[in-house]
CSV table of N, CA and C in Angstrom, one decimal:
chain,number,residue,atom,x,y,z
A,1,UNK,N,4.4,11.3,-2.7
A,1,UNK,CA,4.6,9.8,-2.7
A,1,UNK,C,3.3,9.1,-2.8
A,2,UNK,N,3.3,8.0,-3.5
A,2,UNK,CA,2.1,7.2,-3.6
A,2,UNK,C,2.5,5.9,-2.9
A,3,UNK,N,1.8,5.4,-1.9
A,3,UNK,CA,2.2,4.2,-1.2
A,3,UNK,C,1.1,3.1,-1.6
A,4,UNK,N,1.6,2.0,-2.2
A,4,UNK,CA,0.7,1.0,-2.5
A,4,UNK,C,0.9,-0.1,-1.5
A,5,UNK,N,-0.2,-0.4,-0.7
A,5,UNK,CA,-0.1,-1.4,0.3
A,5,UNK,C,-0.3,-2.8,-0.3
A,6,UNK,N,0.6,-3.7,0.0
A,6,UNK,CA,0.7,-5.0,-0.7
A,6,UNK,C,-0.5,-5.9,-0.4
A,7,UNK,N,-0.5,-6.9,-1.2
A,7,UNK,CA,-1.5,-8.0,-1.1
A,7,UNK,C,-0.8,-9.2,-1.7
A,8,UNK,N,-1.5,-10.3,-1.7
A,8,UNK,CA,-0.9,-11.5,-2.1
A,8,UNK,C,-0.3,-11.5,-3.6
A,9,UNK,N,0.9,-12.1,-3.7
A,9,UNK,CA,1.5,-12.3,-5.0
A,9,UNK,C,1.5,-13.8,-5.2
A,10,UNK,N,1.1,-14.2,-6.4
A,10,UNK,CA,1.1,-15.7,-6.8
A,10,UNK,C,2.2,-15.9,-7.8
A,11,UNK,N,2.3,-17.2,-8.2
A,11,UNK,CA,3.3,-17.5,-9.2
A,11,UNK,C,3.1,-16.7,-10.5
A,12,UNK,N,1.8,-16.5,-10.9
A,12,UNK,CA,1.5,-15.8,-12.1
A,12,UNK,C,1.4,-14.3,-12.0
A,13,UNK,N,1.7,-13.8,-10.8
A,13,UNK,CA,1.7,-12.3,-10.5
A,13,UNK,C,0.8,-11.9,-9.4
A,14,UNK,N,0.5,-10.6,-9.2
A,14,UNK,CA,-0.4,-10.2,-8.1
A,14,UNK,C,-1.8,-10.8,-8.2
A,15,UNK,N,-2.4,-10.9,-7.0
A,15,UNK,CA,-3.8,-11.4,-6.9
A,15,UNK,C,-4.7,-10.3,-7.5
A,16,UNK,N,-5.9,-10.7,-7.7
A,16,UNK,CA,-6.9,-9.7,-8.3
A,16,UNK,C,-7.0,-8.5,-7.4
A,17,UNK,N,-7.0,-8.6,-6.1
A,17,UNK,CA,-7.1,-7.5,-5.2
A,17,UNK,C,-5.9,-6.6,-5.4
A,18,UNK,N,-4.7,-7.2,-5.4
A,18,UNK,CA,-3.5,-6.4,-5.6
A,18,UNK,C,-3.4,-5.7,-7.0
A,19,UNK,N,-3.8,-6.4,-8.0
A,19,UNK,CA,-3.8,-5.8,-9.3
A,19,UNK,C,-4.7,-4.6,-9.4
A,20,UNK,N,-5.9,-4.7,-8.7
A,20,UNK,CA,-6.8,-3.5,-8.7
A,20,UNK,C,-6.1,-2.3,-8.0
A,21,UNK,N,-5.3,-2.6,-7.0
A,21,UNK,CA,-4.6,-1.5,-6.3
A,21,UNK,C,-3.5,-0.9,-7.2
A,22,UNK,N,-2.8,-1.8,-7.8
A,22,UNK,CA,-1.6,-1.4,-8.7
A,22,UNK,C,-2.1,-0.7,-10.0
A,23,UNK,N,-3.3,-1.1,-10.5
A,23,UNK,CA,-3.8,-0.5,-11.7
A,23,UNK,C,-4.3,0.9,-11.3
A,24,UNK,N,-4.9,1.1,-10.1
A,24,UNK,CA,-5.3,2.4,-9.6
A,24,UNK,C,-4.1,3.3,-9.4
A,25,UNK,N,-3.0,2.7,-8.9
A,25,UNK,CA,-1.8,3.5,-8.7
A,25,UNK,C,-1.2,3.9,-10.0
A,26,UNK,N,-1.1,3.0,-11.0
A,26,UNK,CA,-0.6,3.3,-12.3
A,26,UNK,C,-1.3,4.4,-12.9
A,27,UNK,N,-2.6,4.4,-12.9
A,27,UNK,CA,-3.4,5.5,-13.5
A,27,UNK,C,-3.0,6.8,-12.8
A,28,UNK,N,-2.9,6.8,-11.5
A,28,UNK,CA,-2.5,8.1,-10.8
A,28,UNK,C,-1.1,8.5,-11.2
A,29,UNK,N,-0.2,7.6,-11.3
A,29,UNK,CA,1.2,7.9,-11.6
A,29,UNK,C,1.3,8.4,-13.0
A,30,UNK,N,0.5,8.0,-13.9
A,30,UNK,CA,0.5,8.5,-15.3
A,30,UNK,C,0.0,10.0,-15.4
A,31,UNK,N,-0.9,10.3,-14.4
A,31,UNK,CA,-1.4,11.7,-14.4
A,31,UNK,C,-0.5,12.6,-13.5
A,32,UNK,N,0.4,12.0,-12.7
A,32,UNK,CA,1.2,12.8,-11.8
A,32,UNK,C,2.7,12.3,-12.0
A,33,UNK,N,3.3,12.9,-13.0
A,33,UNK,CA,4.6,12.4,-13.5
A,33,UNK,C,5.7,12.6,-12.5
A,34,UNK,N,5.6,13.5,-11.5
A,34,UNK,CA,6.6,13.7,-10.5
A,34,UNK,C,6.5,12.9,-9.3
A,35,UNK,N,5.4,12.1,-9.2
A,35,UNK,CA,5.2,11.3,-8.0
A,35,UNK,C,6.0,10.1,-8.0
A,36,UNK,N,6.6,9.8,-6.8
A,36,UNK,CA,7.3,8.5,-6.6
A,36,UNK,C,6.3,7.5,-6.0
A,37,UNK,N,6.5,6.3,-6.3
A,37,UNK,CA,5.6,5.2,-5.7
A,37,UNK,C,6.5,4.3,-4.8
A,38,UNK,N,5.9,3.9,-3.7
A,38,UNK,CA,6.5,2.9,-2.9
A,38,UNK,C,5.6,1.7,-2.8
A,39,UNK,N,6.1,0.6,-3.3
A,39,UNK,CA,5.3,-0.7,-3.2
A,39,UNK,C,5.8,-1.3,-1.9
A,40,UNK,N,4.8,-1.9,-1.2
A,40,UNK,CA,5.1,-2.4,0.2
A,40,UNK,C,4.7,-3.9,0.3
A,41,UNK,N,5.3,-4.5,1.3
A,41,UNK,CA,4.9,-5.9,1.7
A,41,UNK,C,6.0,-6.9,1.6
A,42,UNK,N,6.2,-7.6,2.6
A,42,UNK,CA,7.2,-8.7,2.7
A,42,UNK,C,6.7,-9.9,1.9
A,43,UNK,N,7.5,-11.0,2.1
A,43,UNK,CA,7.2,-12.3,1.4
A,43,UNK,C,6.5,-13.2,2.4
A,44,UNK,N,5.3,-13.6,2.1
A,44,UNK,CA,4.6,-14.6,2.9
A,44,UNK,C,5.1,-16.0,2.5
A,45,UNK,N,4.8,-17.0,3.3
A,45,UNK,CA,5.2,-18.4,3.1
A,45,UNK,C,4.7,-19.0,1.8
A,46,UNK,N,3.5,-18.5,1.3
A,46,UNK,CA,2.9,-19.0,0.1
A,46,UNK,C,3.1,-18.1,-1.1
A,47,UNK,N,4.1,-17.2,-1.0
A,47,UNK,CA,4.4,-16.3,-2.1
A,47,UNK,C,5.8,-16.5,-2.7
A,48,UNK,N,5.9,-16.4,-4.0
A,48,UNK,CA,7.2,-16.7,-4.7
A,48,UNK,C,8.2,-15.6,-4.5
A,49,UNK,N,7.7,-14.3,-4.2
A,49,UNK,CA,8.6,-13.2,-3.9
A,49,UNK,C,7.8,-12.2,-3.1
A,50,UNK,N,8.5,-11.2,-2.6
A,50,UNK,CA,7.8,-10.3,-1.7
A,50,UNK,C,6.7,-9.5,-2.5
A,51,UNK,N,5.7,-9.1,-1.7
A,51,UNK,CA,4.6,-8.4,-2.3
A,51,UNK,C,5.1,-7.1,-2.9
A,52,UNK,N,6.0,-6.4,-2.3
A,52,UNK,CA,6.6,-5.2,-2.8
A,52,UNK,C,7.3,-5.4,-4.1
A,53,UNK,N,8.1,-6.5,-4.2
A,53,UNK,CA,8.8,-6.8,-5.5
A,53,UNK,C,7.8,-7.2,-6.6
A,54,UNK,N,6.8,-7.9,-6.2
A,54,UNK,CA,5.8,-8.3,-7.2
A,54,UNK,C,5.0,-7.1,-7.7
A,55,UNK,N,4.7,-6.2,-6.8
A,55,UNK,CA,4.1,-4.9,-7.2
A,55,UNK,C,4.9,-4.1,-8.1
A,56,UNK,N,6.2,-3.9,-7.8
A,56,UNK,CA,7.1,-3.2,-8.6
A,56,UNK,C,7.3,-3.8,-10.0
A,57,UNK,N,7.4,-5.1,-10.0
A,57,UNK,CA,7.5,-5.8,-11.3
A,57,UNK,C,6.3,-5.5,-12.2
A,58,UNK,N,5.1,-5.6,-11.6
A,58,UNK,CA,3.9,-5.4,-12.3
A,58,UNK,C,3.9,-4.0,-12.9
A,59,UNK,N,4.2,-3.0,-12.1
A,59,UNK,CA,4.2,-1.6,-12.6
A,59,UNK,C,5.2,-1.4,-13.7
A,60,UNK,N,6.4,-2.0,-13.6
A,60,UNK,CA,7.4,-1.9,-14.6
A,60,UNK,C,7.0,-2.5,-15.9
A,61,UNK,N,6.3,-3.7,-15.8
A,61,UNK,CA,5.8,-4.3,-17.0
A,61,UNK,C,4.7,-3.5,-17.7
A,62,UNK,N,4.0,-2.7,-16.9
A,62,UNK,CA,3.0,-1.8,-17.5
A,62,UNK,C,3.6,-0.6,-18.1
A,63,UNK,N,4.9,-0.3,-17.8
A,63,UNK,CA,5.6,0.8,-18.5
A,63,UNK,C,6.1,1.9,-17.6
A,64,UNK,N,5.9,1.7,-16.2
A,64,UNK,CA,6.4,2.7,-15.3
A,64,UNK,C,7.9,2.7,-15.2
A,65,UNK,N,8.6,3.8,-15.2
A,65,UNK,CA,10.0,3.9,-15.1
A,65,UNK,C,10.4,3.4,-13.7
A,66,UNK,N,11.4,2.5,-13.7
A,66,UNK,CA,11.9,1.9,-12.5
A,66,UNK,C,12.4,2.9,-11.5
A,67,UNK,N,12.9,4.1,-12.0
A,67,UNK,CA,13.5,5.1,-11.2
A,67,UNK,C,12.5,5.8,-10.3
A,68,UNK,N,11.2,5.6,-10.6
A,68,UNK,CA,10.1,6.2,-9.8
A,68,UNK,C,9.6,5.3,-8.7
A,69,UNK,N,10.2,4.1,-8.6
A,69,UNK,CA,9.7,3.1,-7.6
A,69,UNK,C,10.7,2.9,-6.5
A,70,UNK,N,10.2,2.9,-5.3
A,70,UNK,CA,10.9,2.5,-4.1
A,70,UNK,C,10.3,1.2,-3.6
A,71,UNK,N,11.0,0.3,-3.0
A,71,UNK,CA,10.5,-1.0,-2.6
A,71,UNK,C,10.7,-1.2,-1.1
A,72,UNK,N,9.6,-1.4,-0.4
A,72,UNK,CA,9.6,-1.7,1.0
A,72,UNK,C,9.2,-3.1,1.2
A,73,UNK,N,10.1,-4.0,1.3
A,73,UNK,CA,9.8,-5.5,1.2
A,73,UNK,C,10.0,-6.2,2.5
A,74,UNK,N,10.0,-5.6,3.7
A,74,UNK,CA,10.3,-6.2,5.0
A,74,UNK,C,9.0,-6.3,5.8
A,75,UNK,N,8.0,-5.6,5.5
A,75,UNK,CA,6.8,-5.6,6.4
A,75,UNK,C,5.9,-6.8,6.3
A,76,UNK,N,5.2,-7.1,7.4
A,76,UNK,CA,4.2,-8.2,7.4
A,76,UNK,C,2.8,-7.7,7.7
A,77,UNK,N,2.6,-6.4,8.0
A,77,UNK,CA,1.3,-5.9,8.2
A,77,UNK,C,1.2,-4.4,7.9
A,78,UNK,N,0.1,-3.9,7.9
A,78,UNK,CA,-0.1,-2.5,7.5
A,78,UNK,C,0.7,-1.5,8.4
A,79,UNK,N,0.7,-1.7,9.7
A,79,UNK,CA,1.5,-0.8,10.5
A,79,UNK,C,3.0,-0.8,10.1
A,80,UNK,N,3.5,-2.0,9.9
A,80,UNK,CA,4.9,-2.1,9.5
A,80,UNK,C,5.1,-1.5,8.1
A,81,UNK,N,4.1,-1.7,7.2
A,81,UNK,CA,4.2,-1.0,5.9
A,81,UNK,C,4.5,0.4,6.1
A,82,UNK,N,3.7,1.1,6.9
A,82,UNK,CA,3.7,2.5,7.0
A,82,UNK,C,4.9,3.0,7.8
A,83,UNK,N,5.3,2.2,8.8
A,83,UNK,CA,6.6,2.5,9.6
A,83,UNK,C,7.8,2.5,8.7
A,84,UNK,N,7.9,1.4,7.9
A,84,UNK,CA,9.1,1.2,7.1
A,84,UNK,C,9.1,2.2,5.9
A,85,UNK,N,7.9,2.5,5.4
A,85,UNK,CA,7.8,3.5,4.3
A,85,UNK,C,8.2,4.9,4.8
A,86,UNK,N,7.8,5.2,6.0
A,86,UNK,CA,8.2,6.5,6.6
A,86,UNK,C,9.8,6.6,6.6
A,87,UNK,N,10.4,5.5,7.0
A,87,UNK,CA,11.9,5.5,7.0
A,87,UNK,C,12.4,5.7,5.5
A,88,UNK,N,11.8,5.0,4.6
A,88,UNK,CA,12.2,5.1,3.2
A,88,UNK,C,12.1,6.5,2.7
A,89,UNK,N,11.0,7.2,3.0
A,89,UNK,CA,10.8,8.6,2.6
A,89,UNK,C,11.9,9.5,3.2
A,90,UNK,N,12.2,9.2,4.5
A,90,UNK,CA,13.3,10.0,5.1
A,90,UNK,C,14.6,9.7,4.4
A,91,UNK,N,14.9,8.4,4.1
A,91,UNK,CA,16.2,8.1,3.4
A,91,UNK,C,16.2,8.8,2.0
A,92,UNK,N,15.1,9.1,1.5
A,92,UNK,CA,15.0,9.7,0.2
A,92,UNK,C,15.1,11.2,0.3
A,93,UNK,N,15.3,11.7,1.5
A,93,UNK,CA,15.5,13.1,1.8
A,93,UNK,C,14.2,13.9,2.1
A,94,UNK,N,13.1,13.3,2.4
A,94,UNK,CA,11.9,13.9,2.7
A,94,UNK,C,11.4,13.6,4.1
A,95,UNK,N,10.3,14.2,4.5
A,95,UNK,CA,9.7,14.0,5.8
A,95,UNK,C,8.2,13.9,5.6
A,96,UNK,N,7.6,12.8,6.3
A,96,UNK,CA,6.2,12.6,6.1
A,96,UNK,C,5.3,13.7,6.6
A,97,UNK,N,5.9,14.6,7.4
A,97,UNK,CA,5.2,15.8,7.9
A,97,UNK,C,5.1,16.9,6.9
A,98,UNK,N,6.0,16.8,5.8
A,98,UNK,CA,6.1,17.9,4.9
A,98,UNK,C,5.7,17.5,3.4
A,99,UNK,N,5.6,16.2,3.1
A,99,UNK,CA,5.3,15.9,1.7
A,99,UNK,C,3.8,15.4,1.7
A,100,UNK,N,3.3,15.4,0.5
A,100,UNK,CA,2.0,14.8,0.2
A,100,UNK,C,2.1,13.3,0.0
A,101,UNK,N,1.3,12.6,0.7
A,101,UNK,CA,1.3,11.1,0.6
A,101,UNK,C,-0.1,10.6,0.2
A,102,UNK,N,-0.2,9.8,-0.7
A,102,UNK,CA,-1.5,9.1,-1.1
A,102,UNK,C,-1.3,7.6,-0.9
A,103,UNK,N,-2.2,7.0,0.0
A,103,UNK,CA,-2.1,5.6,0.2
A,103,UNK,C,-3.1,4.9,-0.7
A,104,UNK,N,-2.7,3.9,-1.4
A,104,UNK,CA,-3.5,3.1,-2.3
A,104,UNK,C,-3.7,1.8,-1.7
A,105,UNK,N,-5.0,1.4,-1.5
A,105,UNK,CA,-5.3,0.1,-1.0
A,105,UNK,C,-6.7,-0.2,-1.4
A,106,UNK,N,-7.2,-1.4,-1.0
A,106,UNK,CA,-8.6,-1.7,-1.3
A,106,UNK,C,-9.5,-0.8,-0.5
A,107,UNK,N,-10.7,-0.5,-1.1
A,107,UNK,CA,-11.6,0.4,-0.5
A,107,UNK,C,-11.9,0.0,1.0
A,108,UNK,N,-12.1,-1.2,1.3
A,108,UNK,CA,-12.4,-1.7,2.7
A,108,UNK,C,-11.3,-1.4,3.7
A,109,UNK,N,-10.1,-1.2,3.2
A,109,UNK,CA,-8.9,-1.1,4.1
A,109,UNK,C,-8.5,0.4,4.3
A,110,UNK,N,-9.1,1.3,3.6
A,110,UNK,CA,-8.6,2.7,3.6
A,110,UNK,C,-8.7,3.4,4.9
A,111,UNK,N,-9.8,3.2,5.6
A,111,UNK,CA,-10.0,3.9,6.9
A,111,UNK,C,-8.9,3.5,7.9
A,112,UNK,N,-8.6,2.2,8.0
A,112,UNK,CA,-7.6,1.8,9.0
A,112,UNK,C,-6.2,2.3,8.5
A,113,UNK,N,-5.9,2.2,7.2
A,113,UNK,CA,-4.6,2.7,6.7
A,113,UNK,C,-4.5,4.2,7.1
A,114,UNK,N,-5.5,5.0,6.8
A,114,UNK,CA,-5.5,6.4,7.1
A,114,UNK,C,-5.3,6.6,8.6
A,115,UNK,N,-6.0,5.9,9.4
A,115,UNK,CA,-5.9,6.0,10.9
A,115,UNK,C,-4.5,5.7,11.3
A,116,UNK,N,-3.9,4.7,10.8
A,116,UNK,CA,-2.5,4.3,11.2
A,116,UNK,C,-1.5,5.4,10.8
A,117,UNK,N,-1.7,5.8,9.5
A,117,UNK,CA,-0.8,6.9,9.0
A,117,UNK,C,-0.8,8.1,9.8
A,118,UNK,N,-2.0,8.6,10.2
A,118,UNK,CA,-2.1,9.8,11.0
A,118,UNK,C,-1.4,9.6,12.4
A,119,UNK,N,-1.5,8.4,13.0
A,119,UNK,CA,-0.9,8.1,14.2
A,119,UNK,C,0.6,8.0,14.1
A,120,UNK,N,1.1,7.8,12.9
A,120,UNK,CA,2.6,7.8,12.6
A,120,UNK,C,3.1,9.2,12.1
A,121,UNK,N,2.3,10.2,12.3
A,121,UNK,CA,2.7,11.6,11.9
A,121,UNK,C,2.7,11.9,10.4
A,122,UNK,N,2.0,11.1,9.6
A,122,UNK,CA,1.9,11.5,8.2
A,122,UNK,C,0.9,12.7,8.3
A,123,UNK,N,1.3,13.8,7.8
A,123,UNK,CA,0.5,15.0,7.9
A,123,UNK,C,-0.5,15.2,6.7
A,124,UNK,N,0.1,15.2,5.5
A,124,UNK,CA,-0.7,15.5,4.3
A,124,UNK,C,-1.0,14.2,3.6
A,125,UNK,N,-1.9,13.4,4.2
A,125,UNK,CA,-2.2,12.1,3.7
A,125,UNK,C,-3.6,12.0,3.2
A,126,UNK,N,-3.8,11.3,2.1
A,126,UNK,CA,-5.1,11.0,1.6
A,126,UNK,C,-5.1,9.5,1.1
A,127,UNK,N,-6.2,9.1,0.6
A,127,UNK,CA,-6.3,7.7,0.2
A,127,UNK,C,-7.0,7.5,-1.2
A,128,UNK,N,-6.6,6.5,-1.9
A,128,UNK,CA,-7.2,6.2,-3.2
A,128,UNK,C,-7.5,4.7,-3.1
A,129,UNK,N,-8.7,4.3,-3.5
A,129,UNK,CA,-9.1,2.9,-3.4
A,129,UNK,C,-9.2,2.2,-4.7
A,130,UNK,N,-9.3,0.9,-4.6
A,130,UNK,CA,-9.5,0.0,-5.7
A,130,UNK,C,-9.8,-1.4,-5.1
A,131,UNK,N,-10.7,-2.2,-5.8
A,131,UNK,CA,-11.0,-3.5,-5.2
A,131,UNK,C,-11.0,-4.5,-6.3
A,132,UNK,N,-10.8,-5.7,-5.9
A,132,UNK,CA,-10.8,-6.9,-6.8
A,132,UNK,C,-12.2,-7.5,-6.9
A,133,UNK,N,-12.3,-8.7,-6.5
A,133,UNK,CA,-13.5,-9.5,-6.7
A,133,UNK,C,-14.6,-9.0,-5.7
A,134,UNK,N,-15.7,-8.6,-6.2
A,134,UNK,CA,-16.8,-8.1,-5.4
A,134,UNK,C,-17.3,-9.2,-4.5
A,135,UNK,N,-17.3,-10.4,-5.0
A,135,UNK,CA,-17.8,-11.5,-4.2
A,135,UNK,C,-17.1,-11.7,-2.9
A,136,UNK,N,-15.9,-11.2,-2.8
A,136,UNK,CA,-15.1,-11.3,-1.6
A,136,UNK,C,-15.3,-10.2,-0.6
A,137,UNK,N,-16.0,-9.1,-1.0
A,137,UNK,CA,-16.1,-7.9,-0.1
A,137,UNK,C,-16.7,-8.2,1.2
A,138,UNK,N,-17.7,-9.1,1.4
A,138,UNK,CA,-18.2,-9.3,2.8
A,138,UNK,C,-17.1,-9.9,3.7
A,139,UNK,N,-16.3,-10.8,3.1
A,139,UNK,CA,-15.2,-11.4,3.9
A,139,UNK,C,-14.2,-10.3,4.3
A,140,UNK,N,-13.8,-9.4,3.3
A,140,UNK,CA,-12.9,-8.4,3.6
A,140,UNK,C,-13.3,-7.4,4.6
A,141,UNK,N,-14.6,-7.0,4.4
A,141,UNK,CA,-15.1,-6.0,5.4
A,141,UNK,C,-15.2,-6.5,6.8
A,142,UNK,N,-15.6,-7.8,6.9
A,142,UNK,CA,-15.7,-8.4,8.2
A,142,UNK,C,-14.3,-8.5,8.9
A,143,UNK,N,-13.3,-8.9,8.1
A,143,UNK,CA,-11.9,-9.0,8.6
A,143,UNK,C,-11.4,-7.6,9.0
A,144,UNK,N,-11.7,-6.6,8.2
A,144,UNK,CA,-11.3,-5.3,8.4
A,144,UNK,C,-11.9,-4.7,9.7
A,145,UNK,N,-13.2,-5.0,9.9
A,145,UNK,CA,-13.9,-4.6,11.1
A,145,UNK,C,-13.1,-5.0,12.4
A,146,UNK,N,-12.7,-6.3,12.4
A,146,UNK,CA,-12.0,-6.8,13.6
A,146,UNK,C,-10.6,-6.3,13.7
A,147,UNK,N,-10.0,-6.1,12.6
A,147,UNK,CA,-8.6,-5.5,12.6
A,147,UNK,C,-8.7,-4.1,13.1
A,148,UNK,N,-9.7,-3.3,12.8
A,148,UNK,CA,-9.8,-1.9,13.3
A,148,UNK,C,-10.1,-1.9,14.8
A,149,UNK,N,-10.9,-2.8,15.3
A,149,UNK,CA,-11.1,-2.9,16.7
A,149,UNK,C,-9.8,-3.2,17.4
A,150,UNK,N,-9.0,-4.1,16.9
A,150,UNK,CA,-7.7,-4.4,17.5
A,150,UNK,C,-6.9,-3.2,17.5
A,151,UNK,N,-6.8,-2.4,16.5
A,151,UNK,CA,-6.0,-1.2,16.5
A,151,UNK,C,-6.5,-0.2,17.5
A,152,UNK,N,-7.8,0.0,17.7
A,152,UNK,CA,-8.3,0.9,18.7
A,152,UNK,C,-7.9,0.4,20.1
A,153,UNK,N,-7.9,-0.9,20.3
A,153,UNK,CA,-7.7,-1.4,21.7
A,153,UNK,C,-6.2,-1.5,22.0
A,154,UNK,N,-5.3,-1.4,21.0
A,154,UNK,CA,-3.9,-1.5,21.3
A,154,UNK,C,-3.2,-0.1,21.4
C-alpha cells in the first residue's frame, strides 16, 4: 500500500505541496503495478472537496486506474489519516502488521508520519518524500518541529 498524506486542495486542484506528493506517488505506482494507493484527508473549510478526493481525482486524471485507489476522506490530521487508513487496509482484507506500506508526504513531514505509523503498529513501513515550493520550507520545518514536540508530549 502507498499512503499519500493529504494537503490543501484548491478550486483548480491540489496545492503545489500536494501535487509534489501525488506526482511522487504516481511515479512509484507506475513502477509498482500491484500497489494500491490510499489518498487521505478530509475537507477543510476552505476546500471545495476533501483532500483525499482531490488527490484521487488528480491521480485518475494522470491515468491511474481508479480500481487501485482507496479514499480515506474523514481525517483532519496525520494521526487520524493513519488510524483511518489502518481500518481501510483491514477492510480490504489485509493487516498493517503484515503488508508493506510506503507513506508519501513532504520531506519535512516524514519523520513524524513514520513515528506515528510505528506507534499504530505499522510494521513494514517506509517513507517517500516530495516537496513543493522551496521558499516555504522554513515555515514548514518550523511548524513540523512544534508538531513533533506535541506528539512526544502526548
